[in-house]
Amino acid sequence: MLINGGCPKTALSIKDALEALEGRWKLLILFSLSTENKRFTEISKTVAGITDKTLSKELKSLESNQLIKRTVYDTFPPTIEYSITEHGRSLENVLNALHYWGLLHRQKILG
Amino acid sequence: MLINGGCPKTALSIKDALEALEGRWKLLILFSLSTENKRFTEISKTVAGITDKTLSKELKSLESNQLIKRTVYDTFPPTIEYSITEHGRSLENVLNALHYWGLLHRQKILG
């Protein structure tokens, strides 16, 4: 049985998490930023298949959920860099669990 | 640092998982089925906010990924019941991790 199977409070916290992380891109962007801070074009290169429009939208959503930080450096022209926050790093267990399940699922279904 | 930060192979397995679980509903449906087998209307009642059209689509997708099983009983009228499979139950760690992170996130952001 899954934890607190069917308990409405547990369902609520899972729903909170799924809403903050909705879609297939946010966790992949966080994963890409987990090694080093990156500029927009650098993220775009490491997250295969994402369009600039979607990346831009997802970065804003991640920033509003305090999962990443956007820093503007006073260079000429200005440099904009994205970094993962402590709160973003707290997703480590989620990424771990998804990684291992993804391996299992590929073996079973996509095999 | 997150596991194998930025490693393309790890990113691929995370992507596989996210594609199979895309959207905010699939994990909530699996969570609802984790305690007992349910009929369509019973699932609909426990997954707050889902429309019948979306539930129908999500059940088909979950079935094609072997995460749930659809059983038709030869009653009059026929009864259709959905149950979670072993492969569905293998998502326990993902649901656990999301549950704990959802609690943390609610505390931090939704407060």
PDB file of N, CA and C in Angstrom, chain A residues 39-89:
ATOM      1  N   ARG A  39      23.172  30.486 -18.319  1.00  0.00           N
ATOM      2  CA  ARG A  39      22.425  31.522 -19.030  1.00  0.00           C
ATOM      3  C   ARG A  39      21.324  30.832 -19.838  1.00  0.00           C
ATOM      4  N   PHE A  40      20.368  31.648 -20.315  1.00  0.00           N
ATOM      5  CA  PHE A  40      19.200  31.122 -21.030  1.00  0.00           C
ATOM      6  C   PHE A  40      19.615  30.142 -22.144  1.00  0.00           C
ATOM      7  N   THR A  41      20.537  30.568 -22.990  1.00  0.00           N
ATOM      8  CA  THR A  41      20.909  29.724 -24.137  1.00  0.00           C
ATOM      9  C   THR A  41      21.603  28.430 -23.696  1.00  0.00           C
ATOM     10  N   GLU A  42      22.312  28.504 -22.568  1.00  0.00           N
ATOM     11  CA  GLU A  42      22.976  27.293 -22.061  1.00  0.00           C
ATOM     12  C   GLU A  42      21.940  26.282 -21.543  1.00  0.00           C
ATOM     13  N   ILE A  43      20.903  26.789 -20.852  1.00  0.00           N
ATOM     14  CA  ILE A  43      19.838  25.884 -20.388  1.00  0.00           C
ATOM     15  C   ILE A  43      19.152  25.260 -21.598  1.00  0.00           C
ATOM     16  N   SER A  44      18.840  26.109 -22.565  1.00  0.00           N
ATOM     17  CA  SER A  44      18.151  25.673 -23.779  1.00  0.00           C
ATOM     18  C   SER A  44      18.888  24.519 -24.459  1.00  0.00           C
ATOM     19  N   LYS A  45      20.226  24.584 -24.472  1.00  0.00           N
ATOM     20  CA  LYS A  45      21.026  23.527 -25.112  1.00  0.00           C
ATOM     21  C   LYS A  45      20.972  22.212 -24.335  1.00  0.00           C
ATOM     22  N   THR A  46      20.912  22.298 -22.988  1.00  0.00           N
ATOM     23  CA  THR A  46      20.976  21.065 -22.186  1.00  0.00           C
ATOM     24  C   THR A  46      19.610  20.407 -21.987  1.00  0.00           C
ATOM     25  N   VAL A  47      18.524  21.172 -22.179  1.00  0.00           N
ATOM     26  CA  VAL A  47      17.193  20.574 -22.026  1.00  0.00           C
ATOM     27  C   VAL A  47      16.652  20.278 -23.430  1.00  0.00           C
ATOM     28  N   ALA A  48      16.897  19.048 -23.894  1.00  0.00           N
ATOM     29  CA  ALA A  48      16.597  18.684 -25.281  1.00  0.00           C
ATOM     30  C   ALA A  48      15.126  18.836 -25.603  1.00  0.00           C
ATOM     31  N   GLY A  49      14.834  19.550 -26.692  1.00  0.00           N
ATOM     32  CA  GLY A  49      13.473  19.601 -27.209  1.00  0.00           C
ATOM     33  C   GLY A  49      12.634  20.774 -26.733  1.00  0.00           C
ATOM     34  N   ILE A  50      13.126  21.579 -25.795  1.00  0.00           N
ATOM     35  CA  ILE A  50      12.320  22.686 -25.290  1.00  0.00           C
ATOM     36  C   ILE A  50      12.427  23.884 -26.248  1.00  0.00           C
ATOM     37  N   THR A  51      11.304  24.591 -26.455  1.00  0.00           N
ATOM     38  CA  THR A  51      11.340  25.787 -27.297  1.00  0.00           C
ATOM     39  C   THR A  51      11.683  26.993 -26.415  1.00  0.00           C
ATOM     40  N   ASP A  52      12.163  28.078 -27.041  1.00  0.00           N
ATOM     41  CA  ASP A  52      12.518  29.283 -26.280  1.00  0.00           C
ATOM     42  C   ASP A  52      11.308  29.846 -25.546  1.00  0.00           C
ATOM     43  N   LYS A  53      10.152  29.802 -26.198  1.00  0.00           N
ATOM     44  CA  LYS A  53       8.940  30.356 -25.597  1.00  0.00           C
ATOM     45  C   LYS A  53       8.579  29.583 -24.319  1.00  0.00           C
ATOM     46  N   THR A  54       8.623  28.256 -24.417  1.00  0.00           N
ATOM     47  CA  THR A  54       8.297  27.423 -23.251  1.00  0.00           C
ATOM     48  C   THR A  54       9.331  27.604 -22.149  1.00  0.00           C
ATOM     49  N   LEU A  55      10.606  27.632 -22.537  1.00  0.00           N
ATOM     50  CA  LEU A  55      11.666  27.799 -21.537  1.00  0.00           C
ATOM     51  C   LEU A  55      11.463  29.105 -20.771  1.00  0.00           C
ATOM     52  N   SER A  56      11.148  30.156 -21.501  1.00  0.00           N
ATOM     53  CA  SER A  56      10.938  31.473 -20.891  1.00  0.00           C
ATOM     54  C   SER A  56       9.787  31.428 -19.874  1.00  0.00           C
ATOM     55  N   LYS A  57       8.682  30.777 -20.268  1.00  0.00           N
ATOM     56  CA  LYS A  57       7.511  30.645 -19.400  1.00  0.00           C
ATOM     57  C   LYS A  57       7.850  29.804 -18.155  1.00  0.00           C
ATOM     58  N   GLU A  58       8.558  28.719 -18.369  1.00  0.00           N
ATOM     59  CA  GLU A  58       8.879  27.815 -17.258  1.00  0.00           C
ATOM     60  C   GLU A  58       9.839  28.475 -16.272  1.00  0.00           C
ATOM     61  N   LEU A  59      10.793  29.247 -16.794  1.00  0.00           N
ATOM     62  CA  LEU A  59      11.745  29.931 -15.900  1.00  0.00           C
ATOM     63  C   LEU A  59      11.003  30.911 -14.993  1.00  0.00           C
ATOM     64  N   LYS A  60      10.016  31.626 -15.566  1.00  0.00           N
ATOM     65  CA  LYS A  60       9.229  32.573 -14.757  1.00  0.00           C
ATOM     66  C   LYS A  60       8.467  31.844 -13.659  1.00  0.00           C
ATOM     67  N   SER A  61       7.872  30.706 -14.019  1.00  0.00           N
ATOM     68  CA  SER A  61       7.106  29.939 -13.040  1.00  0.00           C
ATOM     69  C   SER A  61       8.015  29.383 -11.938  1.00  0.00           C
ATOM     70  N   LEU A  62       9.179  28.887 -12.326  1.00  0.00           N
ATOM     71  CA  LEU A  62      10.126  28.356 -11.328  1.00  0.00           C
ATOM     72  C   LEU A  62      10.606  29.469 -10.392  1.00  0.00           C
ATOM     73  N   GLU A  63      10.791  30.676 -10.969  1.00  0.00           N
ATOM     74  CA  GLU A  63      11.244  31.815 -10.158  1.00  0.00           C
ATOM     75  C   GLU A  63      10.152  32.218  -9.158  1.00  0.00           C
ATOM     76  N   SER A  64       8.893  32.229  -9.616  1.00  0.00           N
ATOM     77  CA  SER A  64       7.800  32.635  -8.727  1.00  0.00           C
ATOM     78  C   SER A  64       7.590  31.617  -7.610  1.00  0.00           C
ATOM     79  N   ASN A  65       7.995  30.384  -7.829  1.00  0.00           N
ATOM     80  CA  ASN A  65       7.916  29.371  -6.772  1.00  0.00           C
ATOM     81  C   ASN A  65       9.221  29.269  -5.973  1.00  0.00           C
ATOM     82  N   GLN A  66      10.099  30.254  -6.189  1.00  0.00           N
ATOM     83  CA  GLN A  66      11.386  30.337  -5.462  1.00  0.00           C
ATOM     84  C   GLN A  66      12.257  29.097  -5.632  1.00  0.00           C
ATOM     85  N   LEU A  67      12.127  28.457  -6.786  1.00  0.00           N
ATOM     86  CA  LEU A  67      12.936  27.264  -7.032  1.00  0.00           C
ATOM     87  C   LEU A  67      14.236  27.631  -7.750  1.00  0.00           C
ATOM     88  N   ILE A  68      14.207  28.746  -8.496  1.00  0.00           N
ATOM     89  CA  ILE A  68      15.440  29.266  -9.124  1.00  0.00           C
ATOM     90  C   ILE A  68      15.526  30.769  -8.856  1.00  0.00           C
ATOM     91  N   LYS A  69      16.737  31.307  -9.081  1.00  0.00           N
ATOM     92  CA  LYS A  69      16.967  32.730  -8.892  1.00  0.00           C
ATOM     93  C   LYS A  69      17.523  33.283 -10.197  1.00  0.00           C
ATOM     94  N   ARG A  70      17.025  34.473 -10.579  1.00  0.00           N
ATOM     95  CA  ARG A  70      17.494  35.125 -11.801  1.00  0.00           C
ATOM     96  C   ARG A  70      18.360  36.300 -11.376  1.00  0.00           C
ATOM     97  N   THR A  71      19.611  36.339 -11.835  1.00  0.00           N
ATOM     98  CA  THR A  71      20.519  37.427 -11.450  1.00  0.00           C
ATOM     99  C   THR A  71      20.978  38.178 -12.695  1.00  0.00           C
ATOM    100  N   VAL A  72      20.860  39.514 -12.645  1.00  0.00           N
ATOM    101  CA  VAL A  72      21.324  40.346 -13.767  1.00  0.00           C
ATOM    102  C   VAL A  72      22.658  40.963 -13.373  1.00  0.00           C
ATOM    103  N   TYR A  73      23.702  40.695 -14.183  1.00  0.00           N
ATOM    104  CA  TYR A  73      25.022  41.273 -13.906  1.00  0.00           C
ATOM    105  C   TYR A  73      25.218  42.527 -14.734  1.00  0.00           C
ATOM    106  N   ASP A  74      25.795  43.525 -14.103  1.00  0.00           N
ATOM    107  CA  ASP A  74      25.976  44.833 -14.726  1.00  0.00           C
ATOM    108  C   ASP A  74      27.190  44.834 -15.656  1.00  0.00           C
ATOM    109  N   THR A  75      27.098  44.035 -16.716  1.00  0.00           N
ATOM    110  CA  THR A  75      28.155  44.022 -17.724  1.00  0.00           C
ATOM    111  C   THR A  75      27.622  44.738 -18.961  1.00  0.00           C
ATOM    112  N   PHE A  76      28.434  44.837 -20.001  1.00  0.00           N
ATOM    113  CA  PHE A  76      27.920  45.422 -21.231  1.00  0.00           C
ATOM    114  C   PHE A  76      28.134  44.440 -22.365  1.00  0.00           C
ATOM    115  N   PRO A  77      27.068  43.895 -22.967  1.00  0.00           N
ATOM    116  CA  PRO A  77      25.659  44.024 -22.539  1.00  0.00           C
ATOM    117  C   PRO A  77      25.396  43.266 -21.235  1.00  0.00           C
ATOM    118  N   PRO A  78      24.279  43.529 -20.547  1.00  0.00           N
ATOM    119  CA  PRO A  78      24.009  42.856 -19.278  1.00  0.00           C
ATOM    120  C   PRO A  78      23.974  41.342 -19.436  1.00  0.00           C
ATOM    121  N   THR A  79      24.467  40.629 -18.441  1.00  0.00           N
ATOM    122  CA  THR A  79      24.438  39.163 -18.443  1.00  0.00           C
ATOM    123  C   THR A  79      23.354  38.706 -17.472  1.00  0.00           C
ATOM    124  N   ILE A  80      22.529  37.751 -17.908  1.00  0.00           N
ATOM    125  CA  ILE A  80      21.486  37.219 -17.027  1.00  0.00           C
ATOM    126  C   ILE A  80      21.788  35.749 -16.765  1.00  0.00           C
ATOM    127  N   GLU A  81      21.839  35.402 -15.477  1.00  0.00           N
ATOM    128  CA  GLU A  81      22.195  34.034 -15.117  1.00  0.00           C
ATOM    129  C   GLU A  81      21.130  33.450 -14.197  1.00  0.00           C
ATOM    130  N   TYR A  82      20.856  32.167 -14.371  1.00  0.00           N
ATOM    131  CA  TYR A  82      19.875  31.473 -13.531  1.00  0.00           C
ATOM    132  C   TYR A  82      20.604  30.492 -12.627  1.00  0.00           C
ATOM    133  N   SER A  83      20.171  30.427 -11.363  1.00  0.00           N
ATOM    134  CA  SER A  83      20.771  29.467 -10.425  1.00  0.00           C
ATOM    135  C   SER A  83      19.663  28.773  -9.640  1.00  0.00           C
ATOM    136  N   ILE A  84      19.970  27.574  -9.158  1.00  0.00           N
ATOM    137  CA  ILE A  84      18.989  26.823  -8.367  1.00  0.00           C
ATOM    138  C   ILE A  84      19.071  27.337  -6.918  1.00  0.00           C
ATOM    139  N   THR A  85      17.931  27.459  -6.241  1.00  0.00           N
ATOM    140  CA  THR A  85      17.908  27.923  -4.845  1.00  0.00           C
ATOM    141  C   THR A  85      17.986  26.722  -3.899  1.00  0.00           C
ATOM    142  N   GLU A  86      18.100  27.006  -2.609  1.00  0.00           N
ATOM    143  CA  GLU A  86      18.062  25.928  -1.615  1.00  0.00           C
ATOM    144  C   GLU A  86      16.734  25.167  -1.730  1.00  0.00           C
ATOM    145  N   HIS A  87      15.646  25.934  -1.906  1.00  0.00           N
ATOM    146  CA  HIS A  87      14.332  25.291  -2.026  1.00  0.00           C
ATOM    147  C   HIS A  87      14.292  24.382  -3.261  1.00  0.00           C
ATOM    148  N   GLY A  88      14.914  24.814  -4.335  1.00  0.00           N
ATOM    149  CA  GLY A  88      15.013  23.979  -5.536  1.00  0.00           C
ATOM    150  C   GLY A  88      15.789  22.703  -5.253  1.00  0.00           C
ATOM    151  N   ARG A  89      16.867  22.847  -4.487  1.00  0.00           N
ATOM    152  CA  ARG A  89      17.686  21.666  -4.152  1.00  0.00           C
ATOM    153  C   ARG A  89      16.943  20.682  -3.247  1.00  0.00           C
TER     154      ARG A  89
END
